[in-house]
Structures are given as C-alpha cells and as structure tokens.
Coordinates of C-alpha atoms in Angstrom, one line a residue:
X1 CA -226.9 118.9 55.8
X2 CA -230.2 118.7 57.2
X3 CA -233.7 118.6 55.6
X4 CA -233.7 122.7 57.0
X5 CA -230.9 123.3 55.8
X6 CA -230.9 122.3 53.0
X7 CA -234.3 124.6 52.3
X8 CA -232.4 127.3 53.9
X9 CA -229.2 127.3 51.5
X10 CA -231.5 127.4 48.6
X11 CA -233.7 130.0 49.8
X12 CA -230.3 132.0 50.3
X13 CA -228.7 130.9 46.8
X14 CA -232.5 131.7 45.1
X15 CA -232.6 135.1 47.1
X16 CA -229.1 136.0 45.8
X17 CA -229.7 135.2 42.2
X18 CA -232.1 137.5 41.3
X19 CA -233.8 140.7 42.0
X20 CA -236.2 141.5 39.7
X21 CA -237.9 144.8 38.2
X22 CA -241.8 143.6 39.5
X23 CA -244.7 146.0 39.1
X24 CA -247.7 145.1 40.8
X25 CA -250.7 145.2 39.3
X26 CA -252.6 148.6 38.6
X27 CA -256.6 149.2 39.1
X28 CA -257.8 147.9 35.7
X29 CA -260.3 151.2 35.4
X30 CA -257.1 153.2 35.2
X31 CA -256.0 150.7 32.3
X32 CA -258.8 151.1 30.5
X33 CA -258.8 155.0 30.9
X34 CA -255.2 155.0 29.4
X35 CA -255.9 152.4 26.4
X36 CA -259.9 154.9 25.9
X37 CA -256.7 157.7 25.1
X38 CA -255.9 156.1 22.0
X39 CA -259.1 154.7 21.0
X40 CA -259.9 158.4 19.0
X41 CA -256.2 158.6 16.7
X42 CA -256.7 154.9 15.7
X43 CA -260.0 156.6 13.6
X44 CA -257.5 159.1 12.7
X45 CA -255.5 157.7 9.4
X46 CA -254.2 160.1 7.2
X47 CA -250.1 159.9 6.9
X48 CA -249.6 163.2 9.3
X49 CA -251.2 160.8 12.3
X50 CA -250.3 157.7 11.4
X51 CA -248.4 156.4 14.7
X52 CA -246.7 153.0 14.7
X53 CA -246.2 153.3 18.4
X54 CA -250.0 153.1 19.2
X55 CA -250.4 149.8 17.5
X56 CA -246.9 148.5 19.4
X57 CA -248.6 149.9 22.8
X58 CA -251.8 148.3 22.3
X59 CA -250.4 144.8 20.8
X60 CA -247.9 144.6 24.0
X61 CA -250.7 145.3 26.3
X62 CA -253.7 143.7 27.8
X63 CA -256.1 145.4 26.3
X64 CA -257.9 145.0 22.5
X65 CA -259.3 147.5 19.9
X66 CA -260.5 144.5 17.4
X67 CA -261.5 145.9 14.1
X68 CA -259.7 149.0 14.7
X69 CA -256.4 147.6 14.9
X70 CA -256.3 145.7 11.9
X71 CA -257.7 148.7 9.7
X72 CA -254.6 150.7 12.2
X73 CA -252.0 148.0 10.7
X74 CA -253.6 147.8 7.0
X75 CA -253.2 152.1 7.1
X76 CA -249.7 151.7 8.3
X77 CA -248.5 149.3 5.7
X78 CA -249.9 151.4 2.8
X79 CA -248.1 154.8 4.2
X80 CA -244.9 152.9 5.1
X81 CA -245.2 151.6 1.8
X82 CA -245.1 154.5 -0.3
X83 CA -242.8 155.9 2.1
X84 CA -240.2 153.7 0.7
X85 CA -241.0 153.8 -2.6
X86 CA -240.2 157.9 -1.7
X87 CA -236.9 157.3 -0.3
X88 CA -235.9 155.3 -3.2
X89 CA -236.7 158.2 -5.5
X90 CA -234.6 161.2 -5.3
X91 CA -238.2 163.5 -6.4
X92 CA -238.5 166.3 -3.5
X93 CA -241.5 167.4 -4.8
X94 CA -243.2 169.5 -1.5
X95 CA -246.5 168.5 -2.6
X96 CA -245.7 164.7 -1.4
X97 CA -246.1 164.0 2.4
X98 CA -242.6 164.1 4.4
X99 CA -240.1 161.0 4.0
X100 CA -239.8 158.9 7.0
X101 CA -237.0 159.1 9.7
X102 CA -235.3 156.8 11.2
X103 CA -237.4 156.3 14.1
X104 CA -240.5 156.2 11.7
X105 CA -239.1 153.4 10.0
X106 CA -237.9 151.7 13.4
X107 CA -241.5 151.7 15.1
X108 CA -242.6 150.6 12.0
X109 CA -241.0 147.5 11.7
X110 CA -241.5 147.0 15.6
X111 CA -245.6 147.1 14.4
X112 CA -244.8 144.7 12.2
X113 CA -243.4 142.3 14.8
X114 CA -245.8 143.2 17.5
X115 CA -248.4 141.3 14.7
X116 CA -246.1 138.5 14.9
X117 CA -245.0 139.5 11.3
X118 CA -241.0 139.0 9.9
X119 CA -240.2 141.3 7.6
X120 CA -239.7 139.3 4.1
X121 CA -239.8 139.5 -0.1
X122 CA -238.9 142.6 -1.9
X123 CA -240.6 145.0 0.3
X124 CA -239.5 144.1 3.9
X125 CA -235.9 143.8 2.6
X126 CA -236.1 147.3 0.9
X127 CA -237.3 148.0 4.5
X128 CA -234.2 146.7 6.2
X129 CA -232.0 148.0 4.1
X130 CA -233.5 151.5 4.4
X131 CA -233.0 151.2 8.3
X132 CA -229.2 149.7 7.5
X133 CA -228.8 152.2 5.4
X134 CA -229.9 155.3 8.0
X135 CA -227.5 153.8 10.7
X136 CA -224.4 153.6 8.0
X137 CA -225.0 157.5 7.7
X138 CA -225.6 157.8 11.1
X139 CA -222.2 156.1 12.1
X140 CA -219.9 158.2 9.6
X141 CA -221.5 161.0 11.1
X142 CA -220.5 160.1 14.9
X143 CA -216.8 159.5 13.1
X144 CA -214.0 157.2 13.5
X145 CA -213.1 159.2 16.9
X146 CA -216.8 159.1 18.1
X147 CA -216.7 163.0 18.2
X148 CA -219.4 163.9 16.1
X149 CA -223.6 163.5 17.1
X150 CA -225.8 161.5 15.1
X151 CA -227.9 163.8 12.8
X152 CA -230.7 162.4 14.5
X153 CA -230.2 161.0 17.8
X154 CA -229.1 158.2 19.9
X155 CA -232.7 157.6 21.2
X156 CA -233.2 156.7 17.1
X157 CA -230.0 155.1 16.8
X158 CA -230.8 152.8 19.5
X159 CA -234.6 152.6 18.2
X160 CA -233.5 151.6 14.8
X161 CA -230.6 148.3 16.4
X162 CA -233.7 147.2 18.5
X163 CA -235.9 147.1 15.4
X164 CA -233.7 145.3 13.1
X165 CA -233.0 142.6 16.3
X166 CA -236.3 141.6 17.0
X167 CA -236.6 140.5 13.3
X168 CA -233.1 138.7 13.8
X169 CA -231.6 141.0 11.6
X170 CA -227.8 141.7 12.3
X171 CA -225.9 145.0 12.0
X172 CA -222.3 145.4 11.8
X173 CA -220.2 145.1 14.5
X174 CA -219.3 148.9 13.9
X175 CA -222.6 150.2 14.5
X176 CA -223.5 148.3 17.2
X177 CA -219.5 149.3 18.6
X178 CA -220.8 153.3 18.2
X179 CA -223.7 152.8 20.3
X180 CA -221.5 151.4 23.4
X181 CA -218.9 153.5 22.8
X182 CA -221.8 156.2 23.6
X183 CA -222.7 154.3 26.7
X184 CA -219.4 153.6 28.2
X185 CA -218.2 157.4 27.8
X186 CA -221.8 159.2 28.8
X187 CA -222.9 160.6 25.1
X188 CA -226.0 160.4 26.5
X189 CA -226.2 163.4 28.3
X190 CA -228.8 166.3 27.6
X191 CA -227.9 169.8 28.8
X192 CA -225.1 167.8 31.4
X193 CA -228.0 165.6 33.0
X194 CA -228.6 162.1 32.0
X195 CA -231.4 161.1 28.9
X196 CA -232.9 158.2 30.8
X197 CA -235.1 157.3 28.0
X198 CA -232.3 157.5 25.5
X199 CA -230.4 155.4 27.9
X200 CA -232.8 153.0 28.2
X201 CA -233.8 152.5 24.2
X202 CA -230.2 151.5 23.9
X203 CA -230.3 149.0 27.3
X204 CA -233.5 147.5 25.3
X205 CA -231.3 147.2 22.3
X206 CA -228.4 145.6 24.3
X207 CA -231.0 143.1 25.7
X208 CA -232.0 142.2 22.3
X209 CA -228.6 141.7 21.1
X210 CA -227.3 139.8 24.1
X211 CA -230.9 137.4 23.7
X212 CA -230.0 137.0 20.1
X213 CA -226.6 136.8 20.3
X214 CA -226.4 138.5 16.5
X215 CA -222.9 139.9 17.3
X216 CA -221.1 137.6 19.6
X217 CA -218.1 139.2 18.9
X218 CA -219.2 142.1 21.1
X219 CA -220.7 140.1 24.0
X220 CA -218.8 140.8 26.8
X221 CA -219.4 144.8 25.8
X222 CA -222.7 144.2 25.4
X223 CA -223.5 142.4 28.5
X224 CA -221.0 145.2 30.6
X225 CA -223.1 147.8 28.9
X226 CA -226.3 146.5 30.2
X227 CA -224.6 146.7 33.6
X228 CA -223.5 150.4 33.4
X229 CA -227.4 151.5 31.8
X230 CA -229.1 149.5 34.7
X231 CA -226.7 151.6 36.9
X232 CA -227.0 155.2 35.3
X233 CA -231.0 154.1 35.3
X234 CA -231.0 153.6 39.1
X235 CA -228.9 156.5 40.2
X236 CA -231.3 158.8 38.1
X237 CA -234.4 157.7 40.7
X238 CA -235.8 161.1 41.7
X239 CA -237.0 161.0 45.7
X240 CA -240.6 160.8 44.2
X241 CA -239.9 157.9 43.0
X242 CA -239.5 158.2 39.0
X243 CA -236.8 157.9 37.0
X244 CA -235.1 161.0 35.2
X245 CA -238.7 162.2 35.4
X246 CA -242.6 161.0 34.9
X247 CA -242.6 160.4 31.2
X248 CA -239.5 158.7 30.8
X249 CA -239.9 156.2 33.3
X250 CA -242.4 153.9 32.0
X251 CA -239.3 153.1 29.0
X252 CA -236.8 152.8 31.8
X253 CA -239.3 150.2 33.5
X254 CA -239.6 148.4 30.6
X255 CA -235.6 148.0 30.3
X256 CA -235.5 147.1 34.2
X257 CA -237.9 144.5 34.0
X258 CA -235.3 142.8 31.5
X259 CA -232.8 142.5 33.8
X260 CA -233.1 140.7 37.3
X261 CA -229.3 141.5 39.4
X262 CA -228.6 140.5 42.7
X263 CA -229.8 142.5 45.9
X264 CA -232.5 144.3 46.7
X265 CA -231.8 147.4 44.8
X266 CA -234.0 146.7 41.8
X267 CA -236.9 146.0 43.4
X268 CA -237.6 148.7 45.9
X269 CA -236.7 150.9 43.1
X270 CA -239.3 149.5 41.0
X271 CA -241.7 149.5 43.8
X272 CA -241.4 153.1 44.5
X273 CA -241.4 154.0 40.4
X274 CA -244.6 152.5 40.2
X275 CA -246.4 154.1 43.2
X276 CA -245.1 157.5 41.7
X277 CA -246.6 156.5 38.2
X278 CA -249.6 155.6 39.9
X279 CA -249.8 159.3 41.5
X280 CA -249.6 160.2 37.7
X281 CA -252.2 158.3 36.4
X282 CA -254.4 159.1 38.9
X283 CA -253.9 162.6 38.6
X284 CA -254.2 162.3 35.1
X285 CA -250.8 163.0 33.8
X286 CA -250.7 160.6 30.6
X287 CA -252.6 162.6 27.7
X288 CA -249.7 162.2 25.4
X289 CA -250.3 159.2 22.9
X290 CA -246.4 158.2 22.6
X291 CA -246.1 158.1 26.1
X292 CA -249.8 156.1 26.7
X293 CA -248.5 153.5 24.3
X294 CA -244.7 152.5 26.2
X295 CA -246.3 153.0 29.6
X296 CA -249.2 150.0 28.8
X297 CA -246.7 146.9 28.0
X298 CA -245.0 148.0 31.7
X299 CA -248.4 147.5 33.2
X300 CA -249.1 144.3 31.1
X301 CA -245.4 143.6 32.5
X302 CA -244.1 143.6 28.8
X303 CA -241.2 145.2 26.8
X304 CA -240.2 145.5 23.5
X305 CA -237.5 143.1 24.4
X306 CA -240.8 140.9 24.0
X307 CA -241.2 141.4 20.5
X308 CA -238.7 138.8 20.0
X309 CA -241.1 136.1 20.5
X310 CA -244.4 137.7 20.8
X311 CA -247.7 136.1 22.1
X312 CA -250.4 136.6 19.5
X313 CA -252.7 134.6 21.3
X314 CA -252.8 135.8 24.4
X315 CA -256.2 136.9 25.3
X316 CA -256.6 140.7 25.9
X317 CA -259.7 143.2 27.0
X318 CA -262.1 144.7 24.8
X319 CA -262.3 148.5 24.5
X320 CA -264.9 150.6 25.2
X321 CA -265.0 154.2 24.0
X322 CA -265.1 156.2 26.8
X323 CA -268.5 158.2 27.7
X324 CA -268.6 161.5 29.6
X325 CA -272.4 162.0 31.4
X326 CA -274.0 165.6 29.8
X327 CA -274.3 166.4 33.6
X328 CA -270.2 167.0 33.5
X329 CA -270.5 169.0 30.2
X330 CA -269.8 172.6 31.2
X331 CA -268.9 175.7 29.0
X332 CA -264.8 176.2 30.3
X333 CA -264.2 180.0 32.0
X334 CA -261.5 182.0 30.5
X335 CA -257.9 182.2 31.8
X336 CA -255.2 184.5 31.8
X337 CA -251.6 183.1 30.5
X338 CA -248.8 185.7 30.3
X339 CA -246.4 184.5 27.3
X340 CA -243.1 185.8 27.3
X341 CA -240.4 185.6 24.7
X342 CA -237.4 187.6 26.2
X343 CA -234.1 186.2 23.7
X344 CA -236.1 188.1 20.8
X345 CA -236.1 192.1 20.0
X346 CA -238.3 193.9 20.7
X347 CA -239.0 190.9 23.4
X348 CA -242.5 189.9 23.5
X349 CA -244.6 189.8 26.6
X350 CA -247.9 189.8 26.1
X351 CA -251.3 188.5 28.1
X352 CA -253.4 185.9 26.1
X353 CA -256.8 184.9 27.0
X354 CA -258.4 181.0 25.9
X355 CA -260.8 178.9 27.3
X356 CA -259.5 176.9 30.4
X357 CA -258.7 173.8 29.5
X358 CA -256.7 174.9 26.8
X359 CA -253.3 173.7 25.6
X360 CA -250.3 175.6 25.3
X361 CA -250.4 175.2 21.7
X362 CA -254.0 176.6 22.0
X363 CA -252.3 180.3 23.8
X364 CA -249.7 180.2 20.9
X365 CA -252.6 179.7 18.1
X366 CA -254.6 182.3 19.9
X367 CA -251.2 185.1 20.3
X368 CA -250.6 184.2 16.6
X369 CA -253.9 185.4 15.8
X370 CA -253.8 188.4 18.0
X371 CA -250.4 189.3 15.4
X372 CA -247.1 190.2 16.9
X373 CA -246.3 186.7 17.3
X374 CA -245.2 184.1 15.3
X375 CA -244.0 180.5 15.7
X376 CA -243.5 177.7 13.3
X377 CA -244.0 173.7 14.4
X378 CA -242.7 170.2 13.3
X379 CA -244.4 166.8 13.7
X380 CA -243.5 164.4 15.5
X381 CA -244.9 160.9 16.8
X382 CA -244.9 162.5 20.4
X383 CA -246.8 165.8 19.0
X384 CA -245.7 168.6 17.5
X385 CA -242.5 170.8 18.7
X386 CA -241.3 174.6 18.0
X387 CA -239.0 175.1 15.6
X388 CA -239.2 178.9 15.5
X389 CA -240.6 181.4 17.5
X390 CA -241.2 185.2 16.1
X391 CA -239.1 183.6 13.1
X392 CA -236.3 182.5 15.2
X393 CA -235.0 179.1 13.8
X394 CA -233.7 176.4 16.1
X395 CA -230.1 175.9 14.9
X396 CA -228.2 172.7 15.2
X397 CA -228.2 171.5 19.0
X398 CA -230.5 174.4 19.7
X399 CA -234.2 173.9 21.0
X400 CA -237.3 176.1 21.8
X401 CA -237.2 175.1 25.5
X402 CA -240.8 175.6 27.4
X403 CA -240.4 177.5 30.9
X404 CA -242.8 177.8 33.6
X405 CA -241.8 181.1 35.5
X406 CA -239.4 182.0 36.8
X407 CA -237.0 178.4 36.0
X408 CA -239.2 175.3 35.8
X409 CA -238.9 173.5 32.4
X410 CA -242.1 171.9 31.4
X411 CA -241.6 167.9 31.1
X412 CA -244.8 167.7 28.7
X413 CA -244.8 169.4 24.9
X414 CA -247.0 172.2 23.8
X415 CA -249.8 170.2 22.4
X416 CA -249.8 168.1 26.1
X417 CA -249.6 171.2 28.8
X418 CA -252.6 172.4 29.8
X419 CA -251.6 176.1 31.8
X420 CA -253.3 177.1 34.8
X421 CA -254.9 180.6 35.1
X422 CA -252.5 183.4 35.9
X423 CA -249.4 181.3 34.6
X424 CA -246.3 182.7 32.6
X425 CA -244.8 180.5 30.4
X426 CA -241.7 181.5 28.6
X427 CA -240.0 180.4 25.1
X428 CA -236.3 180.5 25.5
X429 CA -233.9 179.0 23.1
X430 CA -231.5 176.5 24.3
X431 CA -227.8 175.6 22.8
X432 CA -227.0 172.0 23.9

C-alpha cells in the first residue's frame, strides 16, 4: 500500500472510530452573564438556600467566584454536617430545618469532589452510608419484580450511584441491577413521554461505573445500557434542536459528550442542540440557578463524569458582579394575568394584576392576598413547587401541573416564569 493510501485507510479507520458530542465554543459575554446569575445566592447562606449544585456548576466551569466559593463550600459543610447528625437522630422536632434527601446528600458529596475532596474519617463515612443507606430503601421499594417507583425518583436514584462512584465508592450489584432494569424496560417515562434528564443522570452514572469498573460483574449491562440512553437521548431531539426540551438538554449534553459512537449521528445532533441553546441564552431563557449550574461545565466541555479526576488547577475567569446603567432602571407597568383553577369547586377564575416583570409565584402571592385563593409550596434545589392549591394536596404520582391556555405546559417552575400581559395560566392536577 502506498504512502496515500496508507493516509487514506487511516483517515477512514479514525473517521469510523469515533463521533463525538463537540460543542463549539460560546461568546464568553454570554458565559459571564450565566455565571453573574449565581453570583447573588452564593451571599445567600442560610440552610433553606444552600445549593450544592451551584458550587459543582461553578467548580466544573471556566469561570471563578474566589472568596465566595470557599465561604460557599465552608457553609455547605457546616449544614451537611448537622444534617447528618439529624438523620442519625430520630428527634422530629419542626422547629429544626428539614432533613436532607437523597439528592441533597448526592450533590453534596459531588461539591465535595468538585474541590478535589474524598470523602474520609467518621464524618464522610457516616455520609456514605447515609446515601447507601437511601438507595437500600429505595431498592425494596422498587421490589423484587421492579414493580413499584422509588419514593423519590430515578433522577435521585441515579444522582445518588453517580455520587458514591466518583468517590470510588461501590454499591451492590442489586442496586446498580434496579437502575438498568429501569433503563432496559422504559421506567423512565413521565406522563408516556421520555424523562431525558432522568435518562441522562443514569447514562452519567453508567459512565462512571463503566470508567471505574466498581461492579464488573455488571459490565456488559452497563456498557449495553449506555448504548440504549445514547439512543433514547437522540431520538428525543425536538426539530429545534434540543433534547426532550430547553432545560434538560444541557444534562443530556453533558452525558453525550461522554460517549463518542461511530457515524455522524452524534455530532450534527450536538451541533444543532447547541445552536438551539444558544437561541436560549440569547433570549435569556436560563434564570433558574439549577439549570445555570449543569448547563456551564457543557460549555466548559465538562461533565460530572469529570469529577472522577477533577482538575483543581486549571485556571478559570474571575467574576464580576453584574451592573445595570440607572438609564435602564424603569418603574415596570402593570399587567393583566387571568388565573384559573377549574379541577376545584367553586372553580376559581379570577384576574390578578402585578407589576410586569413579575413571576408566576409573584400572581399567586398577589391572588393569595386578594383571599379566595390559596396554595401551599415545597423547596427544592431547582425552586420552589406547588403542593396544594385552594388546599388541594398533590397525592402520590399526582402534581400541580402549570398550563399556559388553552394546553401548553410551562417547561420553567413558578418562581422561573415570567407571564406576559393578558396571559391565562391554569393549575391543573396531574395523576402520573
């Protein structure tokens, strides 16, 4: 074979290898805009805001918040702390700040390792076995015959394997073998569509384990159930580009960009994902602190997978606080939301009037005030969420789903969407 070839053949054998999940780079002003986002919760450190995901986001990016993050991580370790020490003790006195879940517990130790810290000594094993001890219950729950649901969920599930992997610590082949069971039979379905984010926290927890190779007994799953996420992930691509939809396709780029497959597939896909994210952020669609801090390691072309064997070192950006010229201040108009409640009786329908600008949360305060509405709320790292609504509990596998009239579910959560005047949002209540 001759000198060309020679080049040829392995041009052909290098182009068939691999395709890989590449984003580009984005304009570093829109960066810096999403990383300003979180600059104002990392001065905000009682318990109730604590949010490991912000330190993870910022660590795995390209960007810096110097002093702030290392009073972030010092607040975190005294809350997670005393968390424990609360879910060792059986004391349900109300007057102490919520026990942890799960996930909590999960981003916390993913903090941890984003600071290029193992979990060790007493405390970080009364940490591990805390997690251990949450995916035990979660696993009897599911059942032998992988009928049952976790009582959290399999985004958690998955959260809590990855967490416990990039410290090298190893579950049982059990819970691990609940988790792919889920995969392989399409328990990760929400309302009979696919959870792409769900999906891919477990294909970032498959990742891990293949990498790690902490249960070789299950490899060939493993490594097939990688396969069968990338798949589910790719047939999800909407025509704009994103996958399952805006805010859960920055966590199924970061699985993506794990796993280079042959063809050409991956990488147009990733291509067109990232000039529809790029729409997003330039229309400003990333308020929403959770989803700020797993959409920057994508455009720092990290994952959590990464927290494996993180780079401490590498040299990141200083933030700024952002500055807004008094020439932009302006006093907001009012606007006109019509909120509707129809599943309740009487039903409620009523007219409320805030400043534009406003959030959601801002027209349900505002009704509540009014009277003849109530609603009840639940925090969460990605904001808060309705519970109850004119004292209407969600049940189990129920939710307060958020509808733009007449059918359009909203993507973003009360505290996030921002109505336009003259809109009608309803709260209906979902069985799942």
């Amino acid at each position: 074979m001759g000198h060309l070839g020679a080049l040829l053949f392995l041009l052909g054998v290098l182009g068939a290898l691999a395709d890989i999940c590449n984003i580009p780079e984005v304009d570093h002003s829109l960066v810096q805009s999403l990383g300003q986002h979180l600059l104002p919760w990392m001065d905000q450190l009682s318990p109730k805001q604590l949010n490991p995901s912000i330190y993870v986001g910022l660590r795995l990016s390209n960007l810096e918040a110097s002093t702030k993050e290392v009073l972030y991580l010092h607040s975190l370790k005294l809350d997670y702390q005393q968390s424990l020490l609360r879910l060792a003790s059986s004391d349900d006195n109300s007057d102490l700040p919520a026990k942890p879940s799960m996930g909590q517990l999960a981003l916390y130790m993913l903090a941890l390792r984003a600071n290029c810290e193992f979990v060790g000594g007493h405390k970080g094993d009364r940490l591990v076995s805390q997690l251990k001890r949450f995916l035990e219950d979660e696993k009897r729950t599911i059942g032998h015959n992988h009928k049952g649901y976790p009582h959290s969920s399999y985004y958690q599930y998955s959260l809590s394997i990855l967490a416990l992997c990039v410290h090298q610590k190893r579950v049982h082949d059990s819970v691990v073998g609940k988790l792919l069971y889920a995969v392989e039979h399409d328990h990760h379905l929400h309302q009979g569509h696919l959870s792409v984010d769900t999906e891919a926290m477990a294909g970032l927890a498959f990742t891990c384990l293949e990498r790690s190779n902490l249960n070789p007994n299950l490899r060939n799953r493993i490594t097939l159930a990688i396969r069968t996420v990338r798949e589910k992930i790719l047939k999800a691509q909407t025509p704009e580009g994103y996958f399952g939809n805006v805010y859960s396709t920055p966590l199924a780029l970061q699985f993506l960009m794990t796993s280079p497959v042959s063809g050409v597939e991956l990488g147009t896909a990733c291509l067109n994902a990232r000039a529809a994210l790029l729409t997003s952020l330039q229309d400003g669609a990333f308020q929403n602190v959770l989803m700020i801090s797993q959409l920057l390691p994508v455009l720092n072309h990290k994952s959590y997978v990464d927290l494996i064997s993180p780079d401490c070192l590498a040299p990141r950006v200083m933030l700024e606080p952002a500055t807004v010229p008094l020439s932009q201040i302006q006093v907001p108009e009012d606007i006109y939301v019509l909120l509707k409640v129809p599943g309740v009786w009487p039903p409620y329908r009523h007219t409320i009037s805030v400043p534009a600008g406003s959030s959601l949360e801002d027209v349900l305060k505002k009704a509540q005030e009014l009277k003849g509405f109530m609603y009840g709320t639940e925090a969460s790292l990605s904001g808060p969420y309705l519970t109850s609504v004119m004292g209407r509990e969600a049940g189990e596998r129920e939710f307060w789903q958020l509808i733009q009239a007449p059918d359009t579910p909203l993507q973003q959560g009360i505290a996030d969407y921002i109505p336009k005047d003259g809109e009608t949002i309803e709260l209906r209540l979902i069985t799942w």
